[in-house]
Short mmCIF file of C-alpha atoms in Angstrom, two decimals:
data_model
loop_
_atom_site.label_atom_id
_atom_site.label_comp_id
_atom_site.label_asym_id
_atom_site.label_seq_id
_atom_site.Cartn_x
_atom_site.Cartn_y
_atom_site.Cartn_z
CA MET A 1 25.56 -65.34 -22.90
CA ILE A 2 22.82 -63.27 -20.92
CA HIS A 3 21.57 -65.16 -18.12
CA VAL A 4 17.48 -65.64 -17.54
CA VAL A 5 16.96 -65.62 -13.97
CA THR A 6 13.41 -66.15 -13.17
CA ALA A 7 11.54 -67.49 -10.06
CA GLN A 8 12.52 -71.35 -10.97
CA ASN A 9 16.25 -70.63 -11.03
CA ARG A 10 16.67 -67.47 -8.75
CA HIS A 11 18.21 -69.70 -5.97
CA LEU A 12 21.18 -69.95 -8.17
CA TYR A 13 21.69 -66.19 -8.14
CA LYS A 14 21.43 -65.45 -4.50
CA SER A 15 24.55 -63.40 -4.54
CA GLN A 16 23.98 -61.81 -7.94
CA LEU A 17 20.55 -60.83 -7.21
CA TRP A 18 21.63 -59.15 -3.78
CA GLN A 19 24.40 -57.27 -5.66
CA MET A 20 21.92 -56.25 -8.27
CA PHE A 21 19.50 -54.96 -5.67
CA GLN A 22 22.49 -52.86 -3.77
CA LEU A 23 23.65 -51.57 -7.17
CA ARG A 24 20.12 -50.39 -7.95
CA LYS A 25 20.07 -48.99 -4.53
CA ARG A 26 23.31 -47.04 -5.33
CA HIS A 27 22.61 -46.08 -8.85
CA TYR A 28 19.17 -44.87 -8.78
CA VAL A 29 18.82 -43.60 -5.04
CA ASP A 30 22.38 -42.49 -4.33
CA GLU A 31 23.74 -41.17 -7.64
CA ARG A 32 20.54 -40.04 -9.36
CA GLY A 33 18.61 -39.12 -6.10
CA TRP A 34 15.22 -40.81 -6.66
CA ALA A 35 14.48 -40.80 -3.08
CA GLU A 36 10.79 -41.99 -3.55
CA LEU A 37 12.10 -45.72 -4.36
CA TRP A 38 11.47 -48.38 -1.85
CA GLN A 39 14.63 -48.89 -0.12
CA PHE A 40 15.76 -51.79 2.30
CA GLY A 41 18.92 -50.85 4.12
CA SER A 42 21.61 -50.85 1.42
CA ALA A 43 19.30 -52.52 -1.37
CA GLU A 44 16.31 -51.02 -3.59
CA LEU A 45 13.33 -53.42 -4.62
CA ASP A 46 9.82 -52.45 -5.37
CA ASP A 47 6.57 -54.18 -5.81
CA SER A 48 7.43 -55.29 -9.30
CA ASP A 49 10.21 -57.50 -7.86
CA ASP A 50 7.85 -60.55 -7.35
CA GLU A 51 7.72 -64.02 -8.39
CA ARG A 52 6.63 -62.86 -12.04
CA ALA A 53 9.84 -60.81 -12.44
CA VAL A 54 12.49 -61.90 -14.83
CA TYR A 55 16.05 -60.66 -14.64
CA MET A 56 18.18 -60.40 -17.55
CA MET A 57 21.87 -60.31 -16.44
CA GLU A 58 25.44 -60.36 -18.03
CA LEU A 59 28.03 -61.95 -15.94
CA GLY A 60 31.72 -61.49 -16.34
CA PRO A 61 34.03 -64.87 -16.07
CA ALA A 62 34.10 -64.56 -12.25
CA GLU A 63 30.39 -64.53 -11.93
CA GLU A 64 30.33 -60.73 -11.30
CA LEU A 65 27.52 -58.42 -12.36
CA LEU A 66 28.33 -56.57 -15.79
CA GLY A 67 24.65 -55.52 -16.19
CA PHE A 68 20.99 -56.17 -15.54
CA VAL A 69 17.44 -55.39 -16.39
CA ARG A 70 14.07 -56.31 -15.28
CA ILE A 71 11.02 -57.35 -17.28
CA ARG A 72 7.85 -58.25 -16.06
CA PRO A 73 4.46 -58.95 -17.84
CA THR A 74 1.89 -56.33 -17.44
CA ASP A 75 -1.40 -58.33 -17.62
CA ASP A 76 -1.64 -57.55 -13.84
CA HIS A 77 0.05 -54.50 -13.26
CA SER A 78 2.12 -51.97 -14.95
CA ILE A 79 4.06 -49.21 -13.43
CA LEU A 80 3.71 -47.06 -16.55
CA VAL A 81 -0.17 -47.56 -16.87
CA ASP A 82 -1.04 -47.69 -13.57
CA LYS A 83 1.25 -45.02 -11.71
CA PHE A 84 1.95 -42.65 -14.74
CA PRO A 85 -0.91 -42.75 -16.78
CA TYR A 86 -0.45 -39.20 -17.86
CA LEU A 87 2.55 -40.28 -19.86
CA ILE A 88 0.07 -42.27 -22.39
CA ASP A 89 -1.83 -40.91 -25.19
CA PRO A 90 -5.30 -42.07 -24.47
CA SER A 91 -5.29 -43.51 -28.74
CA LEU A 92 -3.16 -46.13 -27.26
CA LEU A 93 -4.92 -47.32 -24.24
CA PRO A 94 -5.03 -49.68 -22.79
CA LEU A 95 -1.54 -50.48 -23.19
CA LYS A 96 -0.88 -53.30 -20.75
CA GLY A 97 -2.15 -56.45 -21.17
CA PRO A 98 -1.01 -59.99 -22.45
CA GLY A 99 1.74 -59.69 -24.61
CA THR A 100 2.89 -56.74 -23.20
CA TRP A 101 5.89 -56.73 -20.95
CA GLU A 102 7.51 -53.83 -19.10
CA GLY A 103 11.02 -53.15 -18.58
CA ALA A 104 12.80 -51.19 -15.64
CA ARG A 105 15.77 -50.76 -13.93
CA ILE A 106 18.48 -51.16 -16.42
CA TRP A 107 22.08 -50.85 -15.27
CA VAL A 108 25.36 -51.45 -17.08
CA GLU A 109 28.79 -51.52 -15.41
CA SER A 110 30.50 -48.33 -16.88
CA GLY A 111 33.94 -50.24 -17.13
CA VAL A 112 32.65 -52.59 -19.82
CA PRO A 113 34.55 -52.18 -23.18
CA ASN A 114 31.21 -50.76 -24.78
CA PRO A 115 28.53 -49.83 -22.60
CA HIS A 116 26.19 -48.85 -25.17
CA ALA A 117 26.39 -52.55 -26.68
CA ALA A 118 26.15 -54.00 -23.45
CA MET A 119 22.96 -52.36 -23.03
CA HIS A 120 21.88 -53.44 -26.06
CA ARG A 121 22.47 -56.96 -25.43
CA LEU A 122 20.48 -56.84 -22.44
CA LEU A 123 17.63 -55.22 -24.61
CA THR A 124 18.18 -57.83 -27.24
CA ALA A 125 17.96 -60.57 -24.53
CA CYS A 126 14.42 -59.21 -23.25
CA ALA A 127 13.25 -59.04 -26.59
CA GLU A 128 14.19 -62.55 -27.43
CA HIS A 129 12.44 -63.89 -23.99
CA ILE A 130 9.57 -61.81 -24.49
CA LEU A 131 8.91 -63.03 -28.09
CA ALA A 132 9.82 -66.94 -26.99
CA ARG A 133 6.58 -66.32 -24.86
CA ASP A 134 4.35 -64.73 -27.52
CA GLY A 135 4.73 -61.28 -26.33
CA GLU A 136 4.72 -58.37 -28.90
CA ARG A 137 5.50 -55.19 -27.05
CA LEU A 138 8.09 -54.01 -24.37
CA LEU A 139 7.21 -50.65 -22.45
CA ALA A 140 9.28 -48.76 -20.09
CA PHE A 141 9.22 -45.39 -18.40
CA ILE A 142 12.84 -43.36 -18.74
CA ASP A 143 14.39 -40.02 -18.41
CA VAL A 144 14.20 -38.54 -21.92
CA HIS A 145 17.83 -37.96 -21.57
CA ASN A 146 18.55 -41.71 -21.86
CA ILE A 147 16.43 -41.97 -25.16
CA PRO A 148 19.66 -41.69 -27.46
CA HIS A 149 21.28 -44.63 -25.63
CA LEU A 150 18.08 -46.89 -25.51
CA SER A 151 17.14 -46.62 -29.05
CA ASP A 152 19.23 -46.97 -32.21
CA GLY A 153 18.42 -47.92 -36.00
CA ALA A 154 17.92 -51.93 -35.02
CA LEU A 155 15.90 -51.27 -31.87
CA GLU A 156 13.32 -48.12 -31.94
CA PHE A 157 11.62 -47.00 -29.00
CA THR A 158 8.75 -44.35 -29.45
CA MET A 159 7.14 -42.14 -26.86
CA THR A 160 3.68 -43.40 -25.65
CA GLY A 161 2.57 -39.91 -24.91
CA ALA A 162 3.56 -36.28 -23.68
CA PRO A 163 6.48 -36.16 -21.44
CA ALA A 164 6.16 -34.74 -18.15
CA PRO A 165 8.73 -33.12 -15.59
CA TYR A 166 9.59 -34.70 -12.66
CA ARG A 167 12.06 -33.64 -9.98
CA TYR A 168 15.17 -34.85 -11.49
CA GLY A 169 14.39 -34.03 -15.28
CA VAL A 170 11.67 -35.06 -17.87
CA MET A 171 10.30 -38.68 -17.70
CA ALA A 172 8.66 -40.28 -20.72
CA GLY A 173 6.82 -43.38 -21.64
CA VAL A 174 8.19 -45.43 -24.13
CA LYS A 175 7.22 -48.62 -26.24
CA HIS A 176 8.84 -50.98 -28.64
CA GLU A 177 6.92 -53.27 -30.94
CA LEU A 178 8.68 -56.55 -30.87
CA SER A 179 9.35 -58.77 -34.03
CA GLU A 180 11.52 -61.34 -35.16
CA GLU A 181 12.97 -59.45 -37.63
CA ALA A 182 13.70 -56.60 -35.05
CA VAL A 183 15.21 -59.29 -32.72
CA CYS A 184 17.59 -60.57 -35.78
CA ARG A 185 18.56 -57.03 -36.92
CA MET A 186 19.72 -56.32 -33.07
CA ARG A 187 21.55 -59.52 -32.98
CA ASP A 188 23.14 -58.65 -36.19
CA SER A 189 24.18 -55.43 -35.07
CA LEU A 190 25.76 -56.56 -31.98
CA GLY A 191 27.34 -59.62 -33.86
CA GLU A 192 25.91 -61.99 -31.61
CA PRO A 193 24.72 -65.31 -32.74
CA PRO A 194 21.22 -66.78 -31.71
CA PRO A 195 20.09 -67.43 -29.18
CA LEU A 196 21.70 -64.77 -26.90
CA THR A 197 19.88 -65.97 -23.53
CA TYR A 198 20.32 -69.09 -21.53
CA GLU A 199 18.13 -69.98 -18.57
CA VAL A 200 20.27 -71.99 -16.34
CA GLU A 201 18.87 -74.81 -14.50
CA ASP A 202 19.92 -76.91 -11.29
CA GLU A 203 21.00 -79.43 -13.48
CA ASP A 204 23.42 -77.28 -15.32
CA VAL A 205 25.12 -76.22 -12.32
CA ASP A 206 25.29 -80.00 -10.80
CA LEU A 207 26.88 -81.00 -13.84
CA HIS A 208 29.53 -78.36 -14.26
CA GLY A 209 30.09 -76.92 -10.82
CA CYS A 210 29.31 -73.50 -10.94
CA LEU A 211 27.48 -70.82 -13.23
CA ALA A 212 30.71 -69.49 -14.55
CA ARG A 213 31.39 -72.90 -16.10
CA VAL A 214 27.83 -73.00 -17.23
CA GLN A 215 28.47 -69.63 -18.71
CA ARG A 216 31.52 -70.86 -20.60
CA GLU A 217 29.83 -74.23 -21.81
CA VAL A 218 27.04 -72.20 -23.40
CA ASP A 219 29.13 -69.58 -24.64
CA LEU A 220 31.37 -72.10 -26.44
CA ALA A 221 28.40 -73.70 -28.08
CA ARG A 222 27.25 -70.30 -29.33
CA THR A 223 30.78 -69.52 -30.87
CA ALA A 224 30.71 -70.26 -34.66
CA ASP A 225 34.14 -71.30 -35.02
CA LEU A 226 34.64 -74.42 -32.42
CA GLY A 227 37.87 -75.77 -34.09
CA THR A 228 40.18 -73.14 -32.63
CA ALA A 229 38.40 -73.26 -29.12
CA LYS A 230 39.39 -75.80 -26.36
CA VAL A 231 36.23 -77.71 -26.54
CA ASP A 232 35.76 -79.88 -23.37
CA PHE A 233 33.70 -82.81 -25.01
CA ALA A 234 33.12 -84.25 -21.55
CA THR A 235 30.17 -81.86 -21.57
CA PRO A 236 27.30 -83.96 -20.50
CA ALA A 237 24.98 -84.97 -23.24
CA LYS A 238 22.01 -83.67 -21.43
CA THR A 239 23.17 -79.99 -21.37
CA LYS A 240 24.06 -80.28 -24.92
CA ALA A 241 20.77 -81.46 -25.84
CA ARG A 242 19.05 -78.46 -24.40
CA ILE A 243 21.39 -76.28 -25.95
CA ASN A 244 20.75 -77.63 -29.39
CA ALA A 245 17.07 -77.73 -28.73
CA LEU A 246 17.34 -73.86 -28.13
CA PHE A 247 19.48 -73.74 -31.25
CA ALA A 248 17.05 -75.64 -33.22
CA GLN A 249 14.32 -73.07 -32.36
CA HIS A 250 16.41 -70.46 -33.85
CA ASP A 251 17.27 -72.50 -36.73
CA ALA A 252 21.01 -72.78 -35.90
CA CYS A 253 23.54 -75.78 -34.71
CA PHE A 254 26.65 -76.73 -34.02
CA PRO A 255 29.10 -75.62 -36.51
CA GLU A 256 31.06 -78.57 -37.98
CA PRO A 257 34.67 -78.81 -36.88
CA ARG A 258 36.76 -77.94 -39.62
CA ALA A 259 39.18 -80.58 -40.98
CA ARG A 260 42.22 -78.31 -41.16
CA LEU A 261 42.02 -77.66 -37.49
CA ARG A 262 42.02 -81.32 -36.58
CA ALA A 263 45.59 -81.40 -35.12
CA PRO A 264 46.97 -84.47 -33.85
CA GLY A 265 45.98 -84.98 -30.27
CA LEU A 266 42.48 -82.87 -30.44
CA ARG A 267 39.89 -85.50 -29.67
CA LEU A 268 36.94 -84.84 -31.77
CA LEU A 269 33.54 -86.49 -31.39
CA GLU A 270 32.92 -89.07 -34.29
CA GLY A 271 29.96 -89.40 -36.59
CA ASP A 272 27.53 -86.42 -35.55
CA GLY A 273 30.25 -83.74 -35.80
CA GLY A 274 29.57 -82.55 -32.22
CA ARG A 275 25.91 -82.72 -32.09
CA ALA A 276 24.67 -84.78 -28.97
CA MET B 1 -7.52 -31.43 -22.91
CA GLN B 2 -4.38 -30.29 -24.80
CA GLU B 3 -3.92 -27.40 -26.67
CA PRO B 4 -3.38 -28.26 -30.46
CA SER B 5 0.20 -27.10 -30.56
CA HIS B 6 0.93 -29.52 -27.87
CA ARG B 7 -1.16 -32.15 -29.65
CA ASP B 8 0.92 -31.64 -32.42
CA ALA B 9 4.34 -31.85 -30.60
CA VAL B 10 3.26 -35.34 -28.97
CA ASP B 11 2.41 -36.73 -32.37
CA PHE B 12 5.75 -35.77 -33.48
CA LEU B 13 7.38 -37.26 -30.39
CA MET B 14 5.32 -40.66 -31.01
CA ARG B 15 5.99 -40.70 -34.79
CA ALA B 16 9.65 -39.20 -35.15
CA PRO B 17 11.27 -42.48 -35.95
CA GLU B 18 8.99 -42.76 -39.13
CA TYR B 19 10.40 -40.07 -40.73
CA GLU B 20 12.49 -41.54 -43.82
CA ASP B 21 14.91 -38.50 -44.51
CA ALA B 22 16.60 -35.78 -42.75
CA SER B 23 14.57 -32.69 -44.67
CA ALA B 24 11.12 -34.47 -43.50
CA LEU B 25 12.25 -34.60 -40.09
CA GLU B 26 13.69 -30.81 -40.07
CA HIS B 27 10.22 -29.73 -41.55
CA ALA B 28 8.12 -31.38 -39.07
CA PHE B 29 10.28 -29.97 -36.13
CA ALA B 30 10.36 -26.82 -37.38
CA ARG B 31 6.44 -26.91 -37.84
CA VAL B 32 6.11 -28.23 -34.42
CA LEU B 33 8.54 -25.67 -32.87
CA ALA B 34 6.52 -22.63 -34.52
CA GLY B 35 3.49 -23.69 -32.91
CA LEU B 36 4.89 -23.69 -29.23
CA GLY B 37 6.23 -19.98 -30.44
CA VAL B 38 10.10 -21.05 -31.16
CA ASN B 39 11.12 -19.07 -34.17
CA ALA B 40 14.42 -20.51 -34.87
CA TYR B 41 16.65 -23.59 -33.87
CA SER B 42 20.15 -24.95 -34.31
CA CYS B 43 21.16 -28.51 -34.07
CA SER B 44 25.10 -29.27 -33.83
CA LYS B 45 27.36 -31.72 -32.59
CA GLN B 46 30.82 -32.17 -30.93
CA ASP B 47 32.81 -34.83 -31.97
CA SER B 48 34.16 -36.35 -28.39
CA ARG B 49 37.25 -37.48 -30.17
CA ARG B 50 38.29 -33.97 -30.90
CA PRO B 51 36.72 -31.79 -28.19
CA GLY B 52 38.51 -28.73 -29.08
CA GLY B 53 37.26 -28.86 -32.65
CA PRO B 54 34.50 -26.52 -34.04
CA PRO B 55 30.83 -28.08 -33.61
CA VAL B 56 29.29 -29.45 -36.67
CA VAL B 57 26.07 -27.95 -37.34
CA MET B 58 23.53 -30.64 -38.61
CA ALA B 59 20.51 -28.64 -38.87
CA GLN B 60 19.71 -24.95 -38.51
CA ARG B 61 16.80 -22.70 -39.20
CA GLY B 62 16.70 -19.12 -38.60
CA LEU B 63 19.92 -18.55 -36.75
CA ASP B 64 22.78 -18.71 -39.40
CA GLN B 65 22.70 -14.73 -39.51
CA TRP B 66 23.11 -14.45 -35.91
CA ASP B 67 25.44 -17.07 -35.48
CA GLN B 68 27.69 -15.73 -38.13
CA TYR B 69 27.39 -11.97 -36.31
CA MET B 70 28.19 -13.95 -33.02
CA ALA B 71 31.42 -15.61 -34.69
CA ASP B 72 32.27 -12.03 -36.10
CA GLN B 73 31.90 -10.30 -32.90
CA GLY B 74 34.00 -12.89 -30.85
CA TYR B 75 30.72 -13.40 -28.83
CA PHE B 76 31.21 -17.30 -28.88
CA ALA B 77 34.15 -17.11 -26.56
CA VAL B 78 32.13 -15.16 -23.88
CA ASN B 79 28.70 -16.92 -24.45
CA PRO B 80 27.94 -18.41 -21.20
CA CYS B 81 25.48 -20.66 -22.99
CA VAL B 82 28.58 -22.40 -24.67
CA ARG B 83 30.45 -22.68 -21.11
CA TRP B 84 27.10 -24.05 -19.64
CA THR B 85 26.89 -26.65 -22.35
CA ALA B 86 30.65 -27.83 -22.04
CA MET B 87 30.15 -28.23 -18.04
CA GLY B 88 27.58 -30.68 -19.08
CA ARG B 89 24.30 -29.04 -18.12
CA GLY B 90 21.38 -30.97 -19.53
CA ALA B 91 18.81 -28.41 -20.26
CA PHE B 92 18.60 -24.42 -19.51
CA THR B 93 17.17 -21.34 -20.66
CA TRP B 94 18.80 -17.85 -21.29
CA ARG B 95 16.89 -16.58 -18.75
CA GLU B 96 18.39 -19.15 -16.10
CA VAL B 97 21.77 -18.46 -17.23
CA GLN B 98 21.33 -14.78 -16.88
CA ALA B 99 19.67 -14.99 -13.72
CA GLU B 100 22.54 -17.48 -12.14
CA LEU B 101 25.08 -14.79 -13.53
CA ARG B 102 23.41 -11.95 -11.84
CA ARG B 103 23.19 -13.69 -8.58
CA SER B 104 26.63 -14.53 -8.64
CA GLY B 105 27.79 -11.31 -9.84
CA GLU B 106 29.97 -13.14 -12.68
CA ALA B 107 28.38 -11.51 -15.67
CA SER B 108 30.88 -9.59 -17.55
CA GLU B 109 30.32 -6.21 -19.41
CA ARG B 110 30.75 -8.57 -22.98
CA GLU B 111 28.20 -10.89 -21.95
CA GLN B 112 25.60 -8.32 -21.15
CA GLU B 113 26.51 -6.81 -24.80
CA LEU B 114 25.62 -10.33 -26.11
CA TRP B 115 22.49 -10.45 -24.50
CA ALA B 116 21.26 -6.93 -25.20
CA GLU B 117 22.48 -7.45 -28.87
CA ALA B 118 20.23 -10.84 -28.97
CA ALA B 119 17.27 -8.80 -27.68
CA GLU B 120 17.61 -6.06 -30.11
CA ASN B 121 17.64 -8.82 -32.97
CA GLY B 122 14.46 -10.21 -31.72
CA LEU B 123 15.87 -13.20 -29.59
CA HIS B 124 14.62 -12.85 -26.36
CA ASP B 125 14.98 -16.34 -24.68
CA GLY B 126 16.16 -19.56 -26.07
CA LEU B 127 16.48 -23.25 -24.54
CA VAL B 128 19.67 -24.90 -24.94
CA VAL B 129 19.25 -28.94 -24.20
CA ARG B 130 22.33 -31.02 -24.32
CA THR B 131 22.48 -34.74 -24.74
CA VAL B 132 25.16 -37.22 -25.28
CA ALA B 133 25.00 -39.73 -28.43
CA PRO B 134 26.23 -43.45 -27.92
CA ALA B 135 29.31 -42.82 -29.25
CA GLY B 136 30.01 -39.88 -27.08
CA GLN B 137 29.03 -36.88 -29.24
CA VAL B 138 27.49 -33.97 -27.58
CA LEU B 139 24.34 -33.03 -29.17
CA SER B 140 23.11 -29.43 -28.45
CA THR B 141 20.31 -28.09 -29.78
CA ARG B 142 19.41 -24.36 -29.38
CA MET B 143 15.69 -23.12 -29.46
CA VAL B 144 14.89 -19.38 -29.75
CA THR B 145 11.83 -17.48 -29.41
CA ARG B 146 10.89 -14.20 -30.34
CA ALA B 147 8.34 -14.06 -27.35
CA PRO B 148 9.85 -12.59 -23.87
CA ARG B 149 10.46 -16.21 -22.55
CA ILE B 150 10.12 -19.72 -23.06
CA ARG B 151 6.57 -20.79 -21.38
CA THR B 152 7.51 -22.89 -18.20
CA GLY B 153 4.59 -25.06 -19.57
CA ASP B 154 6.34 -26.06 -22.53
CA ARG B 155 9.80 -26.73 -21.40
CA ALA B 156 9.62 -30.45 -20.89
CA LEU B 157 7.84 -30.96 -24.08
CA LEU B 158 10.52 -28.67 -25.87
CA GLU B 159 13.45 -30.56 -24.02
CA SER B 160 11.96 -34.10 -25.26
CA LEU B 161 11.66 -32.65 -28.86
CA ALA B 162 15.02 -31.50 -28.85
CA ILE B 163 16.42 -34.74 -27.54
CA ILE B 164 14.28 -36.53 -29.97
CA PHE B 165 15.26 -34.56 -33.01
CA ALA B 166 19.14 -34.36 -32.03
CA THR B 167 19.18 -38.39 -31.66
CA LEU B 168 17.45 -39.03 -35.12
CA ARG B 169 18.99 -36.00 -36.94
CA HIS B 170 22.59 -37.05 -35.72
CA ARG B 171 21.43 -40.84 -37.12
CA PHE B 172 20.95 -39.25 -40.55
CA HIS B 173 24.22 -37.46 -40.56
CA GLU B 174 26.17 -40.39 -39.45
CA GLN B 175 24.28 -42.46 -42.21
CA ALA B 176 25.11 -39.67 -44.88
CA ALA B 177 28.84 -39.89 -43.69
CA ASP B 178 29.09 -43.42 -44.24
CA SER B 179 27.16 -43.35 -47.38
CA PRO B 180 28.70 -43.26 -51.12
CA LEU B 181 26.50 -40.55 -51.92
CA ASN B 182 28.49 -38.41 -49.42
CA ALA B 183 31.28 -38.58 -51.94
CA THR B 184 29.32 -35.81 -53.81
CA LEU B 185 30.89 -35.16 -57.22
CA THR B 186 31.81 -31.80 -58.10
CA ARG B 187 30.08 -30.26 -61.11
CA ARG B 188 33.33 -30.69 -63.28
CA GLU B 189 33.75 -34.35 -62.18
CA ALA B 190 30.19 -35.15 -63.31
CA GLU B 191 30.73 -33.53 -66.68
CA CYS B 192 33.84 -35.50 -67.09
CA LEU B 193 32.31 -38.71 -66.43
CA ARG B 194 29.47 -37.91 -68.74
CA TRP B 195 31.55 -37.16 -71.52
CA ALA B 196 34.09 -40.04 -70.82
CA ALA B 197 31.20 -42.38 -70.76
CA GLN B 198 30.12 -41.40 -74.40
CA GLY B 199 33.65 -42.28 -75.39
CA LEU B 200 35.32 -39.26 -75.69
CA HIS B 201 39.10 -38.79 -75.20
CA ASP B 202 40.64 -36.75 -72.21
CA TYR B 203 41.74 -34.12 -74.97
CA GLU B 204 38.30 -34.16 -76.44
CA ILE B 205 36.56 -33.58 -72.99
CA ALA B 206 39.25 -30.84 -72.16
CA GLU B 207 38.38 -28.99 -75.33
CA ARG B 208 34.76 -29.05 -74.83
CA LEU B 209 35.11 -27.90 -71.19
CA GLY B 210 37.98 -25.35 -71.98
CA ILE B 211 40.38 -26.85 -69.32
CA SER B 212 43.80 -28.80 -69.69
CA GLY B 213 43.93 -32.51 -70.38
CA ASN B 214 45.70 -33.00 -67.15
CA THR B 215 42.79 -31.25 -65.25
CA VAL B 216 40.46 -33.52 -66.87
CA ARG B 217 42.63 -36.42 -65.54
CA ASN B 218 42.66 -35.17 -62.09
CA HIS B 219 38.65 -34.82 -62.17
CA MET B 220 38.41 -38.41 -63.21
CA GLN B 221 40.79 -39.76 -60.80
CA ASN B 222 38.90 -37.82 -57.91
CA ALA B 223 35.35 -39.24 -59.27
CA MET B 224 36.92 -42.78 -59.21
CA ARG B 225 38.24 -42.48 -55.75
CA LYS B 226 35.18 -41.01 -54.26
CA LEU B 227 33.24 -43.47 -55.90
CA SER B 228 35.48 -46.34 -55.10
CA ALA B 229 35.24 -47.42 -58.78
CA PRO B 230 38.06 -49.43 -60.47
CA SER B 231 37.32 -47.67 -63.71
CA ARG B 232 36.02 -44.66 -65.28
CA LEU B 233 32.90 -46.75 -66.65
CA ALA B 234 32.13 -48.18 -63.21
CA ALA B 235 32.47 -44.70 -61.62
CA TYR B 236 30.07 -43.40 -64.53
CA TYR B 237 27.55 -46.50 -63.59
CA ARG B 238 27.98 -46.10 -60.00
CA ALA B 239 27.41 -42.41 -59.91
CA LEU B 240 24.46 -42.99 -62.21
CA SER B 241 23.05 -45.56 -59.84
CA LEU B 242 23.62 -43.25 -56.66
CA GLY B 243 22.23 -40.37 -58.44
CA ALA B 244 25.12 -38.34 -58.11
CA LEU B 245 24.70 -37.29 -61.80
CA ASP B 246 21.25 -36.01 -61.06
#
């Protein structure tokens, strides 16, 4: 599950957000030397970290940050279009506007088993979120040496124009035209069932106690084979209903428990096979 | 206003993922490079799982003879570009390497011979771009010009071209490795399959091809193994459908 952190649920992610801003400073400023970025002590923030910014976060079992990326609609401003217009071919203008979102500041913990897949889980989550809001395009500006890591057969970024040298290498604008088919391909290539994202609300945390438990519940609900998992059937119906509603959007549902796994002592919900 | 050669290069960068096969991609890449004054290139990959092994050349144009000569002369062992690539330098020109070695006083006689011979062969300057594929393979693209030097104004464009080309060319290379078509049949294997599909026995095929029956059986088994086919007929139809008998 990838957590969708918006202005509505940011208060639930105080420590993760603070950790994210610190990691951004460490990664972009300290390691890569981008001294021009706005720094506030040990954190890095810019004018796009406003109330319209959406952060996709992957958390570990102890709620630790494993990866993040920021996306934001571009109908008011875009870093690529407004600050680096020379990276855009005139034939593509106006590139920003309703339906176009911009991604920036992607980071993945280097110790995760497959950092490339982790990065693509975040990008797939972005695509899923943007498509659900009738978006159609994702923009980004990146160092060209990162293009091989950003693009693969399922998710193809194309350059928006001529690249330009900057102090630390060569920078380029890239765009990806989103589609449901592309997102399905991306999920298939990652082996992830839909939906990948979940926006945690206050009620979820009230009911389950912490983000880690909410994440566990959602991951269980997304797991194809529930029979082998220890299912907490005390999961409140309200959360299940929300997960089911999400599944319904993606034409998916809770799998039926397998008869052969009905071991004595395992409580199974009757009648609806687990649906709330 | 962009120069026409730059316009072509930007078009390539914006449309590169649309190329459907490796040859179309290579052709377009070579044309764009020629517009920027680059006469030869080579794109290779070093498997991260076998760092000591020889690099696999994925695409090459105009550098094969020079590379063969370098190998014959043992120049690869002293080539500082190879060292710099192994050290993880992202992109550098030959001029930069030479200047750095002169400054540090580390240039050996053999290295100077190498540069002199390259110049004698009309290879005056080159840009080497190293990038890393998601699975860790090191992709290295060399672009060489007959002009006195790589133009500074073209450097960012060439670097981007090399990265995009290497990424896509590597993808085609991996796809080809995964494809059953990679199990290319030898001429003899294809001939044996064709005759077998017409109902000929091994001894009849052996007679027609002037080889022994055992050799025919070996060819058949190799073809079936390459095509993962359970029978000779299945191998024939599989080869036919994959175009391996064309």
